[in-house]
Amino acid sequence: MSLSQDTSRFAGEVKKAAVSGNLDAPEGGFDAIMQAVVCREQIGWREKARRLLVFSTDAGFHYAGDGKLGGIVKPNDGECHIDEFGKYTHSTLQDYPSISQVNLKVKQNAINVIFAVTANQINIYDKLKDNIEGASAGTLSEDSSNVVDLVRDQYNKISSSVEIKDNATSAVKVTYYSSCLTPGPLKQTSKCDGLKVGTKVSFVVEIEVTSCPKDRKEWNQILHIYPVGINESLIVDLEMLCDCPCENPGNPGFKQNAKECSYSGTYKCGVCECDDSHFGRKCECNSENAHGTKDLTSSCRPDNYTTVDCSGRGSCVCGVCECEARQNPDEHISGPFCECDNFSCDRHNGLLCAGADHGTCVCGTCQCNAGWTGKACDCKISQDTCIPPGGGEICSGKGSCECGVCKCHEDPEKGRYFGRYCEKCNTCTGRCNEFKECVQCQVYKTGSFDEEECMQNCSFVPSVVDVVEADEDKDEYLCRFYDEDDCRFAYVYAWDENGKIVVRAQEQRDCPPQIYILGIVLGVIGAIVLIGLALLLLWKLLTTIHDRREFAKFENERMMAKWDTVSIYPHD
């Protein structure tokens, strides 16, 4: 039945449909899909419409090859075979379509297939949809009551996304970029989701020829770049430039037996292609009589185990290596086998042999100037930079000097030493105790030194800062102490460029708050007295109330005693 809005006729056709059965579980749904796709006129597909094909089933499917079980060996031709009554006429004449055939026809006709299947079949159709372009799958209830909602949901998924595909061959790589709905830089993607009606998204397409096909006919191709499920495409006429015109006869750049090639070869695009008996850049060498040997290239190799002439960096011309010229005029390849150069030595900080002041590159190896050593001439021979500013042992006796830098050792008791001169460790105090008294007397006017002793024993004057912080990159040392007032103070010491000591001290000490003991004692005594007076007054109040209650009770009993007194007279 062709597409129509007559729902009553559709219902009638479904009721009239014949029911058939067989012994195997799979059904011939692929035949139905193929005919619904390719019979465009009979079905009534519109050209400018999004085409949806709903396939509903509760069973698996037959595919190409299954027809052989029934004796059908003719493969499916992918053509329309529907008679005037809308029936498929070739079910017994040709095999079922293959998955790739269905996918091809769906792509050619821009149709989105929706598989509405029962729960026991959803797994297999989920895998099938991944092999058919633009297909989707949903679970159908046993009574098919949710078919309308299922189609609506699947349609919303299809219509809210756009995916770009192409028909490029293996020799052509097509890459897509888009930012979709997110503003910002492009990212590599061929699909955008979450679209609404009227939403515009842009794709940037990058086409790259990865290899030239052997067949020259494939050097010109027509690419179709299209959105899945929509019958529109961008046509790209691609011409691969796999050779140059000067490589073909008839072009001015093509000369046979050319003078430029010593009349012994063909001149193509400025390069000589020598005949079998000559070689060289200009075919000037005769392989049969030059130097009296047939294998002249052997003299362009350092030994019999090497298969590459001139180290791969030159041309063997009549048995002699002609080394390649570099684009940089300061770079040269040399040696009888082009094995040497002045640019492939080790580098330090991006400089060849650490720069001209340190060394020179000779035949791939750095030759260092006086005072320098190492593969890249980056190591100082002198150990002066490993001696502390105040003098002393190399690396403070706690390490070794390598390339002018201290490599610190590890002590089993104190752990690993660190610092520029290996003078630090986690349990080392350094010279903190040495400068402590001077900092106290000069900054805080405390400590064991008086003013005169301070001037005699202290050779530096510390600078005062609000907050003391040490910069380890500058080899500064942070010292912290508590003085006799239980106040904490801190300072930093280091050496300047001239080896003189520099000290920065914290301006204010961190002292605990003062405690007034006499005030606390007097306050406690006063509180005890007040509490005692309050208790006495409370006791007095309670006693007074009790006495008054007892007195009132007594007065009440006395008054009652007066009323109870009577006179008794004897009877006459």
Coordinates of C-alpha atoms in Angstrom, one line a residue:
M1 CA 0.0 0.0 0.0
S2 CA 1.4 3.4 -1.0
L3 CA 1.6 6.2 1.6
S4 CA -1.8 7.7 2.3
Q5 CA -3.8 9.5 5.0
D6 CA -6.7 7.0 4.8
T7 CA -6.3 5.2 8.1
S8 CA -9.4 3.1 7.7
R9 CA -8.0 1.6 4.5
F10 CA -4.7 0.9 6.2
A11 CA -6.6 -0.9 9.0
G12 CA -8.5 -2.9 6.4
E13 CA -5.3 -3.9 4.5
V14 CA -3.7 -5.1 7.7
K15 CA -6.8 -7.3 8.5
K16 CA -6.8 -8.7 5.0
A17 CA -3.1 -9.6 5.1
A18 CA -2.5 -13.3 4.8
V19 CA -0.7 -15.0 7.7
S20 CA 2.0 -17.6 6.9
G21 CA 4.1 -19.8 9.1
N22 CA 7.1 -22.0 8.9
L23 CA 9.4 -24.1 11.1
D24 CA 12.2 -21.6 11.7
A25 CA 12.1 -18.5 13.9
P26 CA 13.6 -15.8 11.6
E27 CA 11.4 -13.8 9.3
G28 CA 11.9 -12.3 5.8
G29 CA 11.8 -8.7 7.0
F30 CA 14.8 -7.7 4.9
D31 CA 12.7 -8.3 1.8
A32 CA 10.1 -5.9 3.1
I33 CA 12.6 -3.3 4.0
M34 CA 14.4 -3.5 0.7
Q35 CA 11.1 -3.1 -1.3
A36 CA 9.8 -0.3 0.8
V37 CA 13.1 1.6 0.3
V38 CA 13.7 1.0 -3.4
C39 CA 10.1 1.2 -4.7
R40 CA 10.0 4.9 -4.4
E41 CA 7.2 5.6 -6.9
Q42 CA 5.0 2.8 -5.7
I43 CA 5.4 3.8 -2.0
G44 CA 5.1 7.5 -2.8
W45 CA 8.2 8.9 -1.1
R46 CA 8.4 12.7 -1.4
E47 CA 11.6 14.2 -2.5
K48 CA 11.9 17.0 0.1
A49 CA 10.7 15.1 3.1
R50 CA 12.4 13.3 6.0
R51 CA 11.6 9.7 5.3
L52 CA 11.0 7.3 8.2
L53 CA 10.5 3.5 7.8
V54 CA 9.1 1.7 10.9
F55 CA 9.8 -2.0 11.0
S56 CA 7.9 -3.9 13.7
T57 CA 8.6 -7.5 14.6
D58 CA 9.0 -10.0 17.4
A59 CA 11.5 -12.3 15.7
G60 CA 14.9 -12.3 14.1
F61 CA 15.7 -11.9 10.4
H62 CA 16.9 -13.8 7.4
Y63 CA 19.8 -12.4 5.5
A64 CA 21.9 -13.2 2.4
G65 CA 22.8 -16.9 2.2
D66 CA 19.7 -18.2 4.1
G67 CA 17.9 -18.7 0.7
K68 CA 20.3 -21.5 -0.2
L69 CA 18.5 -23.7 2.3
G70 CA 15.4 -23.5 0.1
G71 CA 17.3 -23.9 -3.1
I72 CA 17.5 -20.2 -4.0
V73 CA 21.0 -19.3 -5.2
K74 CA 20.4 -16.1 -7.1
P75 CA 21.6 -13.2 -5.0
N76 CA 19.3 -10.2 -4.4
D77 CA 19.5 -7.5 -7.1
G78 CA 18.4 -4.6 -4.9
E79 CA 15.6 -3.7 -7.4
C80 CA 11.9 -3.0 -7.0
H81 CA 9.7 -6.2 -7.6
I82 CA 6.2 -5.2 -6.5
D83 CA 3.2 -6.0 -8.6
E84 CA 0.1 -3.9 -9.2
F85 CA -1.5 -5.4 -6.0
G86 CA 1.5 -4.4 -3.8
K87 CA 2.9 -7.9 -3.4
Y88 CA 6.5 -8.9 -3.6
T89 CA 7.0 -11.1 -6.6
H90 CA 10.5 -12.5 -6.2
S91 CA 10.4 -14.1 -2.8
T92 CA 11.1 -17.5 -4.4
L93 CA 13.3 -16.3 -7.2
Q94 CA 16.2 -14.5 -5.4
D95 CA 17.9 -14.6 -2.0
Y96 CA 17.4 -12.3 0.9
P97 CA 19.3 -9.0 0.9
S98 CA 22.5 -8.7 2.9
I99 CA 23.0 -6.2 5.6
S100 CA 25.4 -4.2 3.5
Q101 CA 22.8 -4.1 0.6
V102 CA 20.2 -2.8 3.0
N103 CA 22.6 -0.2 4.3
L104 CA 23.6 0.9 0.8
K105 CA 20.0 1.4 -0.4
V106 CA 19.1 3.2 2.8
K107 CA 22.0 5.6 2.2
Q108 CA 21.2 6.1 -1.4
N109 CA 17.5 6.9 -0.7
A110 CA 18.1 8.9 2.5
I111 CA 15.7 6.9 4.7
N112 CA 15.8 6.6 8.5
V113 CA 14.8 3.1 9.7
I114 CA 13.2 2.6 13.1
F115 CA 13.2 -0.9 14.5
A116 CA 10.2 -1.3 16.9
V117 CA 10.8 -4.8 18.3
T118 CA 9.8 -6.7 21.4
A119 CA 12.1 -7.0 24.5
N120 CA 13.4 -10.5 23.6
Q121 CA 14.7 -9.2 20.3
I122 CA 16.0 -5.7 21.2
N123 CA 19.6 -6.9 21.7
I124 CA 20.0 -8.2 18.2
Y125 CA 18.4 -5.2 16.6
D126 CA 20.5 -2.8 18.7
K127 CA 23.5 -4.4 17.0
L128 CA 21.8 -4.3 13.6
K129 CA 21.1 -0.5 13.8
D130 CA 24.9 0.1 14.2
N131 CA 25.4 -1.4 10.7
I132 CA 22.7 0.6 9.0
E133 CA 23.2 4.3 8.6
G134 CA 20.7 6.5 10.4
A135 CA 18.9 3.5 12.0
S136 CA 17.6 3.4 15.6
A137 CA 15.9 0.8 17.7
G138 CA 13.2 0.8 20.5
T139 CA 11.4 -1.7 22.7
L140 CA 7.9 -2.5 21.7
S141 CA 5.4 -3.7 24.3
E142 CA 3.8 -7.1 23.9
D143 CA 0.4 -5.6 22.8
S144 CA 2.1 -2.9 20.7
S145 CA 0.2 -0.2 22.7
N146 CA 3.3 2.0 22.9
V147 CA 4.1 2.0 19.2
V148 CA 3.0 5.7 18.7
D149 CA 5.1 6.9 21.6
L150 CA 8.0 4.8 20.4
V151 CA 7.9 6.3 16.9
R152 CA 7.6 9.8 18.3
D153 CA 10.5 9.3 20.7
Q154 CA 12.8 7.9 18.0
Y155 CA 11.7 10.6 15.5
N156 CA 12.6 13.3 18.1
K157 CA 16.1 11.7 18.5
I158 CA 16.6 11.6 14.7
S159 CA 15.3 15.1 14.1
S160 CA 17.2 16.7 17.0
S161 CA 20.6 15.6 15.7
V162 CA 22.5 15.9 12.4
E163 CA 25.3 13.6 11.4
I164 CA 27.5 14.2 8.4
K165 CA 28.7 11.3 6.2
D166 CA 30.6 10.9 2.9
N167 CA 31.4 8.3 0.3
A168 CA 35.2 8.8 0.3
T169 CA 37.4 5.9 -0.8
S170 CA 40.4 4.6 1.3
A171 CA 42.8 7.0 -0.6
V172 CA 40.9 10.0 0.7
K173 CA 40.5 11.0 4.4
V174 CA 37.7 13.3 5.3
T175 CA 37.7 15.0 8.7
Y176 CA 34.8 17.1 10.2
Y177 CA 35.0 19.9 12.7
S178 CA 32.2 21.8 14.4
S179 CA 31.4 23.6 17.6
C180 CA 27.7 22.5 17.4
L181 CA 25.7 24.6 19.9
T182 CA 28.7 25.5 22.1
P183 CA 30.4 28.8 21.2
G184 CA 34.2 28.5 21.1
P185 CA 36.8 26.7 19.2
L186 CA 36.0 23.9 16.7
K187 CA 36.4 20.3 17.8
Q188 CA 36.6 17.2 15.7
T189 CA 33.1 15.7 15.3
S190 CA 30.7 14.7 12.6
K191 CA 27.6 14.8 14.7
C192 CA 25.7 17.5 16.7
D193 CA 22.8 16.7 19.1
G194 CA 20.2 18.7 21.0
L195 CA 19.0 20.7 17.9
K196 CA 15.7 22.4 17.5
V197 CA 13.7 23.6 14.5
G198 CA 15.5 26.6 13.1
T199 CA 18.9 25.8 14.8
K200 CA 21.9 26.3 12.5
V201 CA 25.1 24.5 12.9
S202 CA 28.2 24.7 10.7
F203 CA 30.7 22.1 9.8
V204 CA 34.3 22.6 8.5
V205 CA 35.4 19.8 6.2
E206 CA 39.1 18.8 5.8
I207 CA 39.8 16.6 2.8
E208 CA 43.2 14.9 2.6
V209 CA 44.6 12.6 -0.1
T210 CA 46.5 9.9 1.9
S211 CA 47.8 8.0 -1.1
C212 CA 47.6 8.0 -4.9
P213 CA 45.6 5.1 -6.4
K214 CA 47.5 2.8 -8.8
D215 CA 44.6 3.2 -11.3
R216 CA 44.9 6.7 -12.9
K217 CA 41.1 6.7 -13.4
E218 CA 40.7 7.0 -9.6
W219 CA 42.7 10.2 -9.6
N220 CA 39.5 12.0 -10.4
Q221 CA 36.7 11.3 -7.9
I222 CA 33.3 12.8 -7.1
L223 CA 32.7 13.0 -3.3
H224 CA 29.3 13.3 -1.8
I225 CA 29.1 14.8 1.7
Y226 CA 25.6 14.5 3.1
P227 CA 23.6 14.7 6.3
V228 CA 22.3 11.2 7.3
G229 CA 18.6 10.7 6.5
I230 CA 18.2 13.8 4.3
N231 CA 18.2 13.6 0.6
E232 CA 20.7 16.4 0.0
S233 CA 24.4 16.4 -0.4
L234 CA 27.5 18.6 -1.2
I235 CA 29.2 17.4 -4.3
V236 CA 33.0 17.8 -4.3
D237 CA 34.8 17.3 -7.6
L238 CA 38.2 16.0 -6.4
E239 CA 41.3 15.9 -8.7
M240 CA 44.4 14.3 -7.2
L241 CA 47.7 15.7 -8.3
C242 CA 49.7 12.5 -8.3
D243 CA 52.2 13.4 -10.9
C244 CA 53.6 16.4 -12.7
P245 CA 53.0 17.3 -16.4
C246 CA 56.8 17.4 -17.0
E247 CA 57.0 13.7 -16.2
N248 CA 55.0 12.8 -19.4
P249 CA 56.2 12.9 -23.0
G250 CA 55.2 16.0 -25.0
N251 CA 55.9 18.4 -22.2
P252 CA 58.8 20.9 -22.6
G253 CA 60.2 19.5 -19.3
F254 CA 60.4 16.0 -20.7
K255 CA 63.5 15.3 -22.9
Q256 CA 64.8 11.9 -24.0
N257 CA 68.5 11.4 -24.5
A258 CA 69.0 14.9 -23.2
K259 CA 72.2 16.9 -23.2
E260 CA 71.6 17.7 -19.5
C261 CA 71.9 13.9 -18.9
S262 CA 75.1 13.3 -20.9
Y263 CA 72.9 11.9 -23.7
S264 CA 72.4 8.8 -21.5
G265 CA 69.1 9.4 -19.9
T266 CA 65.7 11.2 -19.8
Y267 CA 65.4 14.7 -18.4
K268 CA 62.2 14.8 -16.3
C269 CA 61.3 17.9 -14.3
G270 CA 64.9 19.0 -13.9
V271 CA 66.1 15.5 -12.8
C272 CA 68.0 12.9 -14.9
E273 CA 66.6 9.4 -15.2
C274 CA 69.6 7.4 -16.5
D275 CA 69.5 4.3 -18.6
D276 CA 70.6 0.9 -17.4
S277 CA 74.3 1.4 -18.2
H278 CA 74.8 4.9 -16.7
F279 CA 74.3 6.5 -13.3
G280 CA 75.2 9.8 -11.5
R281 CA 73.3 13.1 -11.2
K282 CA 73.9 13.8 -14.9
C283 CA 74.3 10.1 -16.0
E284 CA 78.0 10.8 -16.4
C285 CA 79.2 7.5 -15.0
N286 CA 79.4 4.3 -17.0
S287 CA 78.8 1.2 -14.7
E288 CA 80.7 -1.1 -17.0
N289 CA 84.1 0.6 -17.3
A290 CA 84.3 3.4 -14.7
H291 CA 87.3 2.7 -12.3
G292 CA 87.5 -0.8 -13.8
T293 CA 84.7 -2.3 -11.6
K294 CA 81.1 -3.1 -12.1
D295 CA 80.0 -2.2 -8.6
L296 CA 81.2 1.4 -8.1
T297 CA 78.7 2.0 -5.3
S298 CA 80.7 -0.3 -3.0
S299 CA 83.3 2.4 -2.6
C300 CA 80.6 4.7 -1.2
R301 CA 80.0 2.4 1.8
P302 CA 82.3 2.1 4.8
D303 CA 82.0 -1.7 4.9
N304 CA 80.4 -4.8 3.3
Y305 CA 77.6 -4.8 5.9
T306 CA 76.2 -1.4 5.0
T307 CA 73.5 -1.3 2.4
V308 CA 73.1 2.5 2.2
D309 CA 75.3 4.6 0.0
C310 CA 77.0 7.7 1.5
S311 CA 75.2 7.2 4.9
G312 CA 72.0 8.2 3.2
R313 CA 73.1 11.8 3.1
G314 CA 74.7 12.1 -0.3
S315 CA 74.9 10.7 -3.8
C316 CA 77.4 8.1 -5.0
V317 CA 78.8 9.7 -8.2
C318 CA 81.2 7.4 -10.1
G319 CA 82.2 5.7 -6.8
V320 CA 82.7 9.0 -4.8
C321 CA 80.2 10.4 -2.3
E322 CA 78.9 13.9 -3.0
C323 CA 77.3 15.0 0.3
E324 CA 74.0 16.9 0.3
A325 CA 73.9 20.6 0.8
R326 CA 71.9 22.0 3.8
Q327 CA 69.5 24.9 3.6
N328 CA 71.3 26.5 6.5
P329 CA 74.7 27.6 5.1
D330 CA 76.3 27.2 8.5
E331 CA 75.5 23.5 8.5
H332 CA 77.7 21.1 6.6
I333 CA 77.9 17.3 5.9
S334 CA 81.4 16.0 5.3
G335 CA 83.5 12.8 5.4
P336 CA 84.4 10.2 2.7
F337 CA 81.0 8.5 3.4
C338 CA 79.1 11.7 4.4
E339 CA 79.2 10.3 7.9
C340 CA 80.2 13.6 9.6
D341 CA 78.3 16.8 10.3
N342 CA 78.5 19.9 12.5
F343 CA 74.9 20.1 13.6
S344 CA 73.9 16.7 15.2
C345 CA 75.8 17.1 18.5
D346 CA 74.2 17.2 21.9
R347 CA 72.5 20.4 22.9
H348 CA 72.1 22.2 26.2
N349 CA 69.2 24.8 26.6
G350 CA 68.7 24.5 22.8
L351 CA 72.3 25.5 22.0
L352 CA 74.6 23.2 20.1
C353 CA 77.4 22.1 22.5
A354 CA 75.9 24.7 24.9
G355 CA 77.0 27.5 22.6
A356 CA 80.2 28.7 20.9
D357 CA 81.7 29.8 24.2
H358 CA 81.5 26.2 25.5
G359 CA 82.4 24.0 22.6
T360 CA 82.3 23.2 18.9
C361 CA 80.5 20.3 17.0
V362 CA 83.0 18.2 15.1
C363 CA 81.7 15.1 13.2
G364 CA 78.7 14.7 15.5
T365 CA 80.8 15.0 18.8
C366 CA 81.2 18.1 20.9
Q367 CA 84.8 19.3 21.3
C368 CA 84.8 21.4 24.5
N369 CA 86.7 24.6 25.1
A370 CA 89.0 25.0 28.1
G371 CA 87.1 24.9 31.4
W372 CA 84.2 22.9 30.1
T373 CA 83.4 19.2 29.8
G374 CA 80.4 16.8 29.3
K375 CA 78.6 15.5 26.2
A376 CA 77.2 18.9 25.5
C377 CA 80.1 20.9 27.1
D378 CA 77.6 22.0 29.7
C379 CA 79.7 21.0 32.8
K380 CA 82.2 23.3 34.4
I381 CA 85.5 21.8 35.3
S382 CA 86.1 24.3 38.1
Q383 CA 84.5 23.5 41.5
D384 CA 84.4 27.1 42.7
T385 CA 80.6 27.2 42.4
C386 CA 80.3 24.3 44.9
I387 CA 82.1 26.2 47.7
P388 CA 79.9 28.1 50.2
P389 CA 80.1 31.9 50.2
G390 CA 81.7 32.0 53.6
G391 CA 84.3 29.5 52.6
G392 CA 84.7 25.9 53.7
E393 CA 84.7 22.5 52.1
I394 CA 83.3 21.6 48.7
C395 CA 79.5 21.1 49.0
S396 CA 80.0 21.6 52.8
G397 CA 81.6 18.2 52.9
K398 CA 78.1 16.6 52.5
G399 CA 78.1 16.0 48.7
S400 CA 80.1 15.9 45.5
C401 CA 80.5 18.6 42.9
E402 CA 79.3 17.5 39.4
C403 CA 79.2 20.0 36.5
G404 CA 79.5 22.8 39.0
V405 CA 76.4 21.7 41.0
C406 CA 76.4 19.9 44.4
K407 CA 75.0 16.4 44.4
C408 CA 74.1 15.9 48.1
H409 CA 74.7 12.7 50.0
E410 CA 72.5 10.9 52.5
D411 CA 73.4 10.4 56.2
P412 CA 71.9 7.3 57.9
E413 CA 71.2 9.4 61.0
K414 CA 70.3 12.8 59.7
G415 CA 68.8 11.8 56.4
R416 CA 69.5 13.4 53.0
Y417 CA 71.2 16.8 52.9
F418 CA 69.9 19.5 50.6
G419 CA 70.5 23.1 49.6
R420 CA 72.8 24.6 47.0
Y421 CA 75.8 23.7 49.1
C422 CA 74.3 20.6 50.8
E423 CA 74.3 22.6 54.0
K424 CA 70.7 21.8 55.0
C425 CA 69.1 18.8 56.5
N426 CA 65.8 18.2 58.4
T427 CA 67.6 18.0 61.8
C428 CA 70.3 20.7 61.1
T429 CA 70.1 24.1 62.8
G430 CA 72.7 25.8 60.6
R431 CA 74.0 29.1 62.0
C432 CA 70.7 30.1 63.7
N433 CA 72.2 29.8 67.2
E434 CA 75.2 31.8 66.1
F435 CA 73.1 34.9 65.2
K436 CA 70.4 34.5 67.9
E437 CA 72.0 36.8 70.6
C438 CA 72.8 39.5 68.0
V439 CA 69.2 39.6 66.7
Q440 CA 67.8 39.8 70.3
C441 CA 70.0 42.6 71.5
Q442 CA 69.7 44.7 68.3
V443 CA 66.0 44.3 67.5
Y444 CA 64.3 43.5 70.7
K445 CA 66.8 44.8 73.3
T446 CA 66.7 41.4 75.1
G447 CA 69.0 38.5 75.5
S448 CA 72.3 38.0 77.4
F449 CA 74.2 40.8 75.5
D450 CA 74.2 44.3 76.9
E451 CA 74.6 47.3 74.6
E452 CA 78.4 47.3 74.6
E453 CA 78.7 43.5 74.1
C454 CA 76.2 43.8 71.2
M455 CA 78.4 46.3 69.4
Q456 CA 81.5 44.3 69.9
N457 CA 80.2 40.8 69.0
C458 CA 77.8 41.6 66.2
S459 CA 79.2 42.2 62.7
F460 CA 75.8 42.8 61.0
V461 CA 72.7 44.9 61.4
P462 CA 69.5 43.1 60.7
S463 CA 66.7 44.8 58.7
V464 CA 63.2 44.8 60.2
V465 CA 60.1 43.5 58.4
D466 CA 56.5 42.8 59.4
V467 CA 56.5 39.1 58.3
V468 CA 59.5 36.9 57.9
E469 CA 59.5 34.4 55.0
A470 CA 62.4 32.4 53.6
D471 CA 63.0 32.1 49.8
E472 CA 64.7 28.7 49.4
D473 CA 65.6 29.5 45.8
K474 CA 67.9 32.3 47.2
D475 CA 69.3 30.0 49.8
E476 CA 67.7 31.8 52.7
Y477 CA 67.4 30.1 56.1
L478 CA 64.5 30.6 58.5
C479 CA 65.2 30.6 62.3
R480 CA 62.7 30.5 65.1
F481 CA 63.3 30.8 68.9
Y482 CA 61.5 31.5 72.2
D483 CA 63.2 34.0 74.6
E484 CA 63.2 34.2 78.4
D485 CA 59.9 36.0 78.3
D486 CA 58.4 33.0 76.4
C487 CA 58.0 35.2 73.4
R488 CA 58.6 33.8 69.9
F489 CA 60.7 35.6 67.4
A490 CA 62.0 34.7 63.9
Y491 CA 64.6 35.9 61.4
V492 CA 66.1 34.9 58.1
Y493 CA 69.7 34.9 57.2
A494 CA 71.5 34.5 53.8
W495 CA 74.6 35.7 51.9
D496 CA 74.7 38.4 49.3
E497 CA 76.7 38.4 46.1
N498 CA 79.9 39.5 48.0
G499 CA 79.6 36.8 50.6
K500 CA 78.4 39.1 53.4
I501 CA 75.8 37.9 55.8
V502 CA 72.3 39.5 55.4
V503 CA 69.7 39.2 58.2
R504 CA 65.9 40.1 58.2
A505 CA 64.2 40.0 61.5
Q506 CA 60.5 40.1 62.5
E507 CA 59.6 43.5 63.9
Q508 CA 57.4 42.4 66.8
R509 CA 57.8 39.3 69.0
D510 CA 54.8 37.0 69.5
C511 CA 54.3 37.1 73.2
P512 CA 51.6 35.4 75.3
P513 CA 49.1 37.7 77.0
Q514 CA 50.1 39.0 80.6
I515 CA 48.3 37.4 83.5
Y516 CA 47.6 39.7 86.7
I517 CA 47.8 37.2 89.5
L518 CA 47.1 39.7 92.3
G519 CA 43.9 40.8 90.6
I520 CA 42.8 37.2 90.2
V521 CA 43.5 36.4 93.9
L522 CA 41.6 39.5 95.1
G523 CA 38.8 38.7 92.7
V524 CA 38.5 35.2 94.0
I525 CA 38.5 36.4 97.7
G526 CA 35.9 39.0 96.9
A527 CA 33.7 36.5 95.2
I528 CA 34.0 34.1 98.2
V529 CA 33.0 36.9 100.6
L530 CA 30.1 37.9 98.5
I531 CA 28.9 34.3 98.2
G532 CA 29.2 33.9 102.1
L533 CA 27.2 37.1 102.7
A534 CA 24.6 36.0 100.3
L535 CA 24.3 32.6 102.0
L536 CA 24.0 34.3 105.5
L537 CA 21.3 36.6 104.2
L538 CA 19.4 33.7 102.7
W539 CA 19.7 31.8 106.0
K540 CA 18.5 34.8 108.0
L541 CA 15.5 35.3 105.6
L542 CA 14.5 31.7 105.9
T543 CA 14.8 31.7 109.7
T544 CA 12.7 34.8 110.0
I545 CA 10.0 33.4 107.8
H546 CA 10.0 30.2 109.9
D547 CA 9.8 32.1 113.2
R548 CA 6.9 34.2 112.1
R549 CA 5.0 31.2 110.9
E550 CA 5.5 29.5 114.3
F551 CA 4.4 32.6 116.2
A552 CA 1.3 32.9 114.1
K553 CA 0.5 29.3 114.7
F554 CA 0.9 29.8 118.5
E555 CA -1.3 32.9 118.5
N556 CA -4.0 31.0 116.7
E557 CA -3.9 28.1 119.2
R558 CA -4.2 30.5 122.1
M559 CA -7.2 32.3 120.7
M560 CA -8.9 28.9 120.2
A561 CA -8.2 28.0 123.8
K562 CA -10.3 31.1 125.1
W563 CA -13.4 30.0 123.3
D564 CA -13.2 26.5 124.6
T565 CA -13.3 27.5 128.4
V566 CA -16.8 26.8 130.0
S567 CA -18.3 27.1 133.6
I568 CA -19.8 24.0 135.1
Y569 CA -22.4 24.5 137.9
P570 CA -23.7 21.7 140.1
H571 CA -27.4 20.8 139.8
D572 CA -29.8 21.7 142.4

